[in-house]
């Protein structure tokens, strides 16, 4: 039996993008864009079962490494301010067991002709099934790929 433990952690990442806050916000609010940049690693699959980007709405996403474990994340959008802020609560399961519960804040601000993004995830990592370091690595990878989505030389739509 797995130990019933909770580890709390906060992941904060700060990025500057050569794109408007509106362009960066659009990359978070469009499921097709999320599929292009929202994978935490090479060779991972990502699929949205539902996507309802509005306050009180949410999404359900399955993802994981090809041939490996599939994770399911259910997000609820708690606060959305167009081109400025997205706050969502999340529950993630791994192998059908709850592994993470958290709050994500994406703060977007105009800066020097571009966009300053401050990403904060506050989480409860459950029963040794997840850890803050894994989330930090995954979000770092995704925010790096977001650069390609939103910046002028990027491959975004």
Coordinates of N, CA and C in Angstrom, one line a residue:
X1 N 0.8 -1.2 0.0 CA 0.0 0.0 0.0 C 0.9 1.2 0.0
X2 N 0.5 2.3 -0.8 CA 1.2 3.5 -0.8 C 1.0 4.3 0.5
X3 N 2.0 4.9 0.9 CA 1.9 5.8 2.1 C 0.9 7.0 1.7
X4 N 0.1 7.3 2.7 CA -0.9 8.4 2.5 C -0.2 9.7 3.0
X5 N 0.5 10.3 2.0 CA 1.2 11.6 2.4 C 0.8 12.7 1.4
X6 N 1.1 13.9 1.8 CA 0.8 15.1 1.0 C 2.1 15.9 1.1
X7 N 2.6 16.3 -0.1 CA 3.7 17.2 -0.2 C 3.2 18.5 -0.9
X8 N 3.4 19.6 -0.3 CA 2.9 20.9 -0.9 C 4.1 21.5 -1.6
X9 N 3.8 22.2 -2.7 CA 4.8 22.8 -3.5 C 4.3 23.9 -4.3
X10 N 5.1 24.9 -4.7 CA 4.8 26.0 -5.6 C 5.8 26.0 -6.7
X11 N 5.3 26.0 -7.9 CA 6.2 26.2 -9.1 C 5.9 27.6 -9.6
X12 N 6.9 28.4 -9.8 CA 6.7 29.8 -10.4 C 7.7 29.9 -11.5
X13 N 7.2 30.2 -12.7 CA 8.0 30.4 -13.9 C 7.7 31.8 -14.5
X14 N 8.7 32.5 -14.9 CA 8.6 33.8 -15.4 C 9.2 33.8 -16.8
X15 N 8.4 34.3 -17.8 CA 8.8 34.3 -19.2 C 8.5 35.6 -19.8
X16 N 9.3 36.0 -20.8 CA 9.0 37.2 -21.6 C 8.9 36.6 -23.1
X17 N 7.8 37.0 -23.7 CA 7.5 36.6 -25.1 C 7.5 37.9 -26.0
X18 N 8.0 37.8 -27.1 CA 7.9 38.9 -28.1 C 6.6 38.7 -28.9
X19 N 5.6 38.9 -28.1 CA 4.2 38.8 -28.6 C 3.3 39.6 -27.7
X20 N 2.1 40.0 -28.2 CA 1.2 40.8 -27.4 C 0.6 39.8 -26.3
X21 N 0.1 40.4 -25.2 CA -0.6 39.6 -24.3 C -1.8 38.9 -24.9
X22 N -2.5 39.6 -25.9 CA -3.6 39.0 -26.6 C -3.2 37.7 -27.3
X23 N -2.1 37.7 -28.0 CA -1.6 36.6 -28.7 C -1.2 35.4 -27.7
X24 N -0.6 35.7 -26.6 CA -0.3 34.7 -25.6 C -1.6 34.1 -25.0
X25 N -2.5 35.0 -24.7 CA -3.8 34.6 -24.1 C -4.5 33.6 -25.1
X26 N -4.5 34.0 -26.4 CA -5.1 33.1 -27.4 C -4.5 31.7 -27.4
X27 N -3.2 31.6 -27.2 CA -2.6 30.3 -27.2 C -3.0 29.4 -26.0
X28 N -3.4 30.1 -24.9 CA -4.0 29.3 -23.8 C -5.4 29.0 -23.9
X29 N -6.2 29.8 -24.7 CA -7.6 29.7 -24.7 C -8.1 28.9 -26.0
X30 N -7.2 28.4 -26.8 CA -7.6 27.7 -28.0 C -7.1 26.3 -27.9
X31 N -8.0 25.3 -27.9 CA -7.5 23.9 -27.8 C -6.6 23.4 -28.9
X32 N -6.8 23.9 -30.1 CA -5.9 23.5 -31.2 C -4.4 24.1 -30.9
X33 N -4.3 25.3 -30.4 CA -3.0 25.8 -30.1 C -2.4 25.0 -28.9
X34 N -3.2 24.7 -27.9 CA -2.7 24.0 -26.8 C -2.2 22.6 -27.2
X35 N -2.8 22.0 -28.2 CA -2.3 20.7 -28.7 C -0.9 20.9 -29.3
X36 N -0.6 22.0 -29.9 CA 0.7 22.3 -30.5 C 1.8 22.5 -29.5
X37 N 1.5 23.2 -28.4 CA 2.6 23.6 -27.5 C 2.4 22.9 -26.1
X38 N 1.3 22.4 -25.7 CA 1.0 21.9 -24.4 C 1.4 20.5 -24.0
X39 N 2.5 20.0 -24.6 CA 2.9 18.7 -24.2 C 4.2 18.8 -23.4
X40 N 4.3 18.1 -22.3 CA 5.4 18.3 -21.4 C 6.7 17.5 -21.8
X41 N 6.7 16.9 -23.0 CA 7.9 16.2 -23.4 C 7.7 15.6 -24.8
X42 N 8.9 15.4 -25.4 CA 8.9 14.8 -26.8 C 8.3 13.4 -26.7
X43 N 7.5 13.0 -27.7 CA 6.9 11.7 -27.7 C 5.7 11.5 -26.8
X44 N 5.2 12.6 -26.3 CA 4.0 12.5 -25.5 C 2.7 12.7 -26.3
X45 N 1.7 12.1 -25.9 CA 0.4 12.3 -26.6 C -0.5 13.2 -25.7
X46 N -1.3 14.0 -26.3 CA -2.2 14.9 -25.6 C -3.5 14.9 -26.3
X47 N -4.6 14.8 -25.6 CA -6.0 14.8 -26.2 C -7.0 15.4 -25.3
X48 N -7.7 16.3 -25.8 CA -8.8 17.0 -25.0 C -10.1 16.2 -25.3
X49 N -10.8 15.8 -24.2 CA -12.1 15.2 -24.3 C -13.2 16.2 -24.3
X50 N -12.9 17.3 -23.6 CA -13.8 18.5 -23.6 C -13.0 19.7 -23.3
X51 N -13.5 20.9 -23.8 CA -12.8 22.1 -23.6 C -13.9 23.2 -23.6
X52 N -14.1 23.8 -22.5 CA -15.1 24.9 -22.3 C -14.4 26.1 -21.6
X53 N -13.8 26.9 -22.3 CA -13.0 28.0 -21.8 C -13.9 29.2 -21.4
X54 N -14.4 29.1 -20.2 CA -15.2 30.2 -19.6 C -15.2 30.0 -18.1
X55 N -15.5 31.1 -17.4 CA -15.5 31.0 -15.9 C -16.6 30.0 -15.6
X56 N -16.2 29.0 -14.8 CA -17.1 27.9 -14.4 C -17.1 26.7 -15.3
X57 N -16.5 26.9 -16.5 CA -16.3 25.8 -17.5 C -15.0 25.1 -17.1
X58 N -14.6 24.2 -18.0 CA -13.4 23.5 -17.7 C -13.0 22.6 -18.9
X59 N -12.0 21.8 -18.7 CA -11.5 20.9 -19.7 C -11.1 19.6 -19.0
X60 N -11.0 18.6 -19.8 CA -10.6 17.2 -19.4 C -9.6 16.8 -20.5
X61 N -8.4 16.5 -20.0 CA -7.3 16.2 -20.9 C -6.6 14.9 -20.5
X62 N -6.3 14.0 -21.5 CA -5.5 12.8 -21.3 C -4.2 13.1 -21.9
X63 N -3.1 12.7 -21.2 CA -1.8 12.9 -21.8 C -0.8 11.9 -21.2
X64 N 0.3 11.7 -21.8 CA 1.4 10.8 -21.3 C 2.4 10.4 -22.4
X65 N 3.5 9.8 -22.0 CA 4.5 9.4 -22.9 C 3.9 8.2 -23.8
X66 N 4.2 8.2 -25.0 CA 3.8 7.1 -25.9 C 4.2 5.8 -25.3
X67 N 3.3 4.9 -25.1 CA 3.6 3.6 -24.6 C 3.7 3.5 -23.0
X68 N 3.5 4.7 -22.4 CA 3.6 4.8 -20.9 C 2.3 5.1 -20.3
X69 N 2.4 5.5 -19.0 CA 1.2 5.7 -18.3 C 0.4 6.9 -18.8
X70 N -0.9 6.9 -18.8 CA -1.7 8.0 -19.2 C -2.2 8.7 -17.9
X71 N -2.1 10.0 -18.0 CA -2.5 10.9 -16.9 C -3.8 11.6 -17.4
X72 N -4.7 11.9 -16.5 CA -5.9 12.6 -16.8 C -6.0 13.8 -15.9
X73 N -6.1 15.0 -16.5 CA -6.3 16.2 -15.7 C -7.6 16.8 -16.0
X74 N -8.3 17.2 -14.9 CA -9.6 17.9 -15.1 C -9.4 19.3 -14.5
X75 N -9.6 20.3 -15.3 CA -9.4 21.7 -14.9 C -10.8 22.4 -14.9
X76 N -10.9 23.3 -13.9 CA -12.1 24.2 -13.8 C -11.6 25.6 -13.9
X77 N -12.1 26.4 -14.8 CA -11.7 27.8 -14.9 C -12.4 28.7 -13.8
X78 N -11.7 29.2 -12.9 CA -12.2 29.9 -11.8 C -12.3 31.4 -12.1
X79 N -11.3 31.9 -12.9 CA -11.3 33.3 -13.2 C -10.6 33.5 -14.5
X80 N -11.2 34.3 -15.4 CA -10.6 34.6 -16.7 C -10.8 36.1 -16.9
X81 N -9.7 36.8 -17.2 CA -9.8 38.2 -17.5 C -9.1 38.3 -18.9
X82 N -9.8 38.6 -19.9 CA -9.3 38.6 -21.3 C -8.0 39.3 -21.4
X83 N -7.0 38.5 -22.0 CA -5.7 39.0 -22.3 C -4.8 39.4 -21.1
X84 N -5.3 39.0 -19.9 CA -4.7 39.4 -18.6 C -4.4 38.3 -17.7
X85 N -5.4 37.4 -17.4 CA -5.3 36.4 -16.4 C -6.2 35.2 -16.6
X86 N -5.6 34.1 -16.2 CA -6.4 32.8 -16.2 C -6.1 32.1 -14.9
X87 N -7.1 31.8 -14.1 CA -6.9 31.0 -12.9 C -7.8 29.8 -13.0
X88 N -7.1 28.6 -12.8 CA -7.9 27.4 -12.8 C -7.5 26.4 -11.7
X89 N -8.4 25.6 -11.3 CA -8.1 24.6 -10.3 C -8.0 23.3 -11.1
X90 N -7.2 22.4 -10.6 CA -6.9 21.1 -11.3 C -6.9 19.9 -10.4
X91 N -7.3 18.8 -10.9 CA -7.1 17.5 -10.3 C -6.6 16.6 -11.3
X92 N -5.5 15.9 -11.0 CA -4.8 15.0 -11.9 C -4.8 13.6 -11.3
X93 N -5.1 12.6 -12.2 CA -5.0 11.2 -11.8 C -4.0 10.5 -12.6
X94 N -3.4 9.5 -12.0 CA -2.4 8.6 -12.7 C -2.8 7.2 -12.3
X95 N -3.0 6.4 -13.3 CA -3.5 5.0 -13.1 C -4.8 4.9 -12.3
X96 N -5.6 5.9 -12.5 CA -6.9 5.9 -11.9 C -6.8 6.4 -10.4
X97 N -5.7 6.8 -9.9 CA -5.5 7.3 -8.6 C -5.2 8.8 -8.6
X98 N -5.9 9.5 -7.7 CA -5.6 11.0 -7.6 C -4.2 11.2 -7.1
X99 N -3.5 12.0 -7.9 CA -2.0 12.2 -7.7 C -1.7 13.7 -7.4
X100 N -2.6 14.6 -7.8 CA -2.3 16.0 -7.7 C -3.6 16.8 -7.6
X101 N -3.6 17.9 -6.8 CA -4.7 18.8 -6.7 C -4.0 20.2 -6.7
X102 N -4.4 21.1 -7.5 CA -3.7 22.4 -7.5 C -4.5 23.6 -8.0
X103 N -3.8 24.7 -8.0 CA -4.3 26.0 -8.5 C -3.3 26.6 -9.4
X104 N -3.7 26.9 -10.6 CA -2.7 27.5 -11.6 C -3.2 28.9 -11.9
X105 N -2.2 29.8 -11.8 CA -2.5 31.2 -12.2 C -1.5 31.6 -13.4
X106 N -2.1 32.1 -14.5 CA -1.3 32.6 -15.6 C -1.6 34.1 -15.6
X107 N -0.5 34.9 -15.3 CA -0.7 36.3 -15.3 C 0.1 36.9 -16.5
X108 N -0.6 37.7 -17.3 CA 0.0 38.3 -18.5 C 0.0 39.8 -18.4
X109 N 1.1 40.4 -18.7 CA 1.3 41.8 -18.6 C 2.0 42.4 -19.8
X110 N 1.6 43.5 -20.4 CA 2.4 44.1 -21.4 C 3.7 44.6 -20.9
X111 N 4.8 44.4 -21.6 CA 6.1 44.8 -21.2 C 7.0 45.0 -22.4
X112 N 7.6 46.1 -22.6 CA 8.6 46.4 -23.6 C 8.1 45.9 -25.0
X113 N 6.9 46.1 -25.3 CA 6.3 45.8 -26.6 C 6.0 44.3 -26.7
X114 N 6.1 43.5 -25.6 CA 5.8 42.1 -25.6 C 4.9 41.8 -24.5
X115 N 5.1 40.6 -23.9 CA 4.3 40.1 -22.9 C 5.1 39.4 -21.8
X116 N 5.0 39.8 -20.6 CA 5.6 39.1 -19.4 C 4.5 38.2 -18.9
X117 N 4.9 36.9 -18.8 CA 4.0 35.8 -18.3 C 4.6 35.3 -17.0
X118 N 3.8 35.4 -16.0 CA 4.2 34.7 -14.7 C 3.2 33.6 -14.4
X119 N 3.8 32.4 -14.4 CA 3.0 31.2 -14.2 C 3.2 30.7 -12.8
X120 N 2.2 30.5 -12.1 CA 2.3 29.9 -10.7 C 1.4 28.8 -10.5
X121 N 1.9 27.6 -10.1 CA 1.1 26.5 -9.7 C 1.4 26.2 -8.3
X122 N 0.3 26.2 -7.5 CA 0.3 25.8 -6.1 C -0.3 24.4 -6.0
X123 N 0.4 23.5 -5.4 CA -0.1 22.1 -5.5 C 0.0 21.3 -4.2
X124 N -0.9 20.3 -4.2 CA -0.8 19.2 -3.2 C -0.5 18.0 -4.0
X125 N 0.7 17.4 -3.8 CA 1.2 16.2 -4.5 C 0.9 15.0 -3.6
X126 N 0.1 14.1 -4.0 CA -0.5 13.1 -3.2 C 0.2 11.7 -3.2
X127 N 0.4 11.2 -2.0 CA 0.8 9.8 -1.8 C 2.0 9.3 -2.6
X128 N 2.9 10.2 -2.9 CA 4.2 9.8 -3.6 C 4.0 9.6 -5.0
X129 N 2.8 9.8 -5.6 CA 2.5 9.6 -7.0 C 2.9 10.7 -7.9
X130 N 3.3 11.9 -7.3 CA 3.6 13.0 -8.1 C 4.6 13.9 -7.2
X131 N 5.2 14.8 -7.9 CA 6.2 15.7 -7.1 C 6.3 17.0 -7.8
X132 N 6.6 18.1 -7.1 CA 6.8 19.4 -7.7 C 7.8 19.5 -8.8
X133 N 8.9 18.8 -8.6 CA 10.0 18.8 -9.6 C 9.5 18.3 -11.0
X134 N 8.6 17.3 -11.0 CA 8.1 16.8 -12.3 C 7.2 17.9 -12.9
X135 N 6.4 18.6 -12.2 CA 5.6 19.6 -12.7 C 6.4 20.8 -13.2
X136 N 7.4 21.2 -12.5 CA 8.3 22.3 -12.9 C 9.0 21.9 -14.2
X137 N 9.5 20.7 -14.4 CA 10.1 20.3 -15.6 C 9.1 20.3 -16.8
X138 N 7.9 19.8 -16.5 CA 6.9 19.7 -17.6 C 6.5 21.1 -18.0
X139 N 6.2 22.0 -17.0 CA 5.7 23.4 -17.4 C 6.9 24.1 -18.0
X140 N 8.1 23.9 -17.6 CA 9.3 24.6 -18.3 C 9.3 24.2 -19.8
X141 N 9.2 22.9 -20.1 CA 9.2 22.4 -21.4 C 8.0 23.1 -22.2
X142 N 6.8 23.1 -21.6 CA 5.7 23.7 -22.3 C 5.8 25.2 -22.6
X143 N 6.3 25.9 -21.6 CA 6.4 27.4 -21.8 C 7.5 27.7 -22.8
X144 N 8.5 26.8 -22.9 CA 9.5 27.0 -23.9 C 8.9 26.8 -25.3
X145 N 8.0 25.8 -25.4 CA 7.4 25.5 -26.7 C 6.4 26.6 -27.0
X146 N 5.8 27.3 -26.0 CA 4.9 28.4 -26.2 C 5.6 29.5 -27.0
X147 N 6.9 29.7 -26.8 CA 7.6 30.7 -27.5 C 7.5 30.4 -29.0
X148 N 7.6 29.2 -29.5 CA 7.4 28.9 -30.9 C 6.0 29.1 -31.4
X149 N 5.0 29.0 -30.5 CA 3.6 29.3 -30.9 C 3.3 30.7 -31.0
X150 N 3.9 31.6 -30.2 CA 3.4 33.0 -30.2 C 4.3 34.0 -30.8
X151 N 5.6 33.7 -30.9 CA 6.6 34.7 -31.4 C 6.5 34.7 -32.9
X152 N 6.9 35.9 -33.5 CA 6.8 36.0 -34.9 C 7.4 35.0 -35.8
X153 N 8.6 34.5 -35.3 CA 9.3 33.4 -36.1 C 8.8 32.0 -35.8
X154 N 7.8 32.0 -34.9 CA 7.3 30.7 -34.4 C 6.4 30.0 -35.5
X155 N 6.0 28.8 -35.2 CA 5.2 28.0 -36.1 C 3.7 28.0 -35.8
X156 N 3.3 28.9 -35.0 CA 1.9 29.0 -34.7 C 1.0 29.4 -35.8
X157 N -0.3 29.2 -35.6 CA -1.3 29.5 -36.7 C -1.4 31.0 -37.0

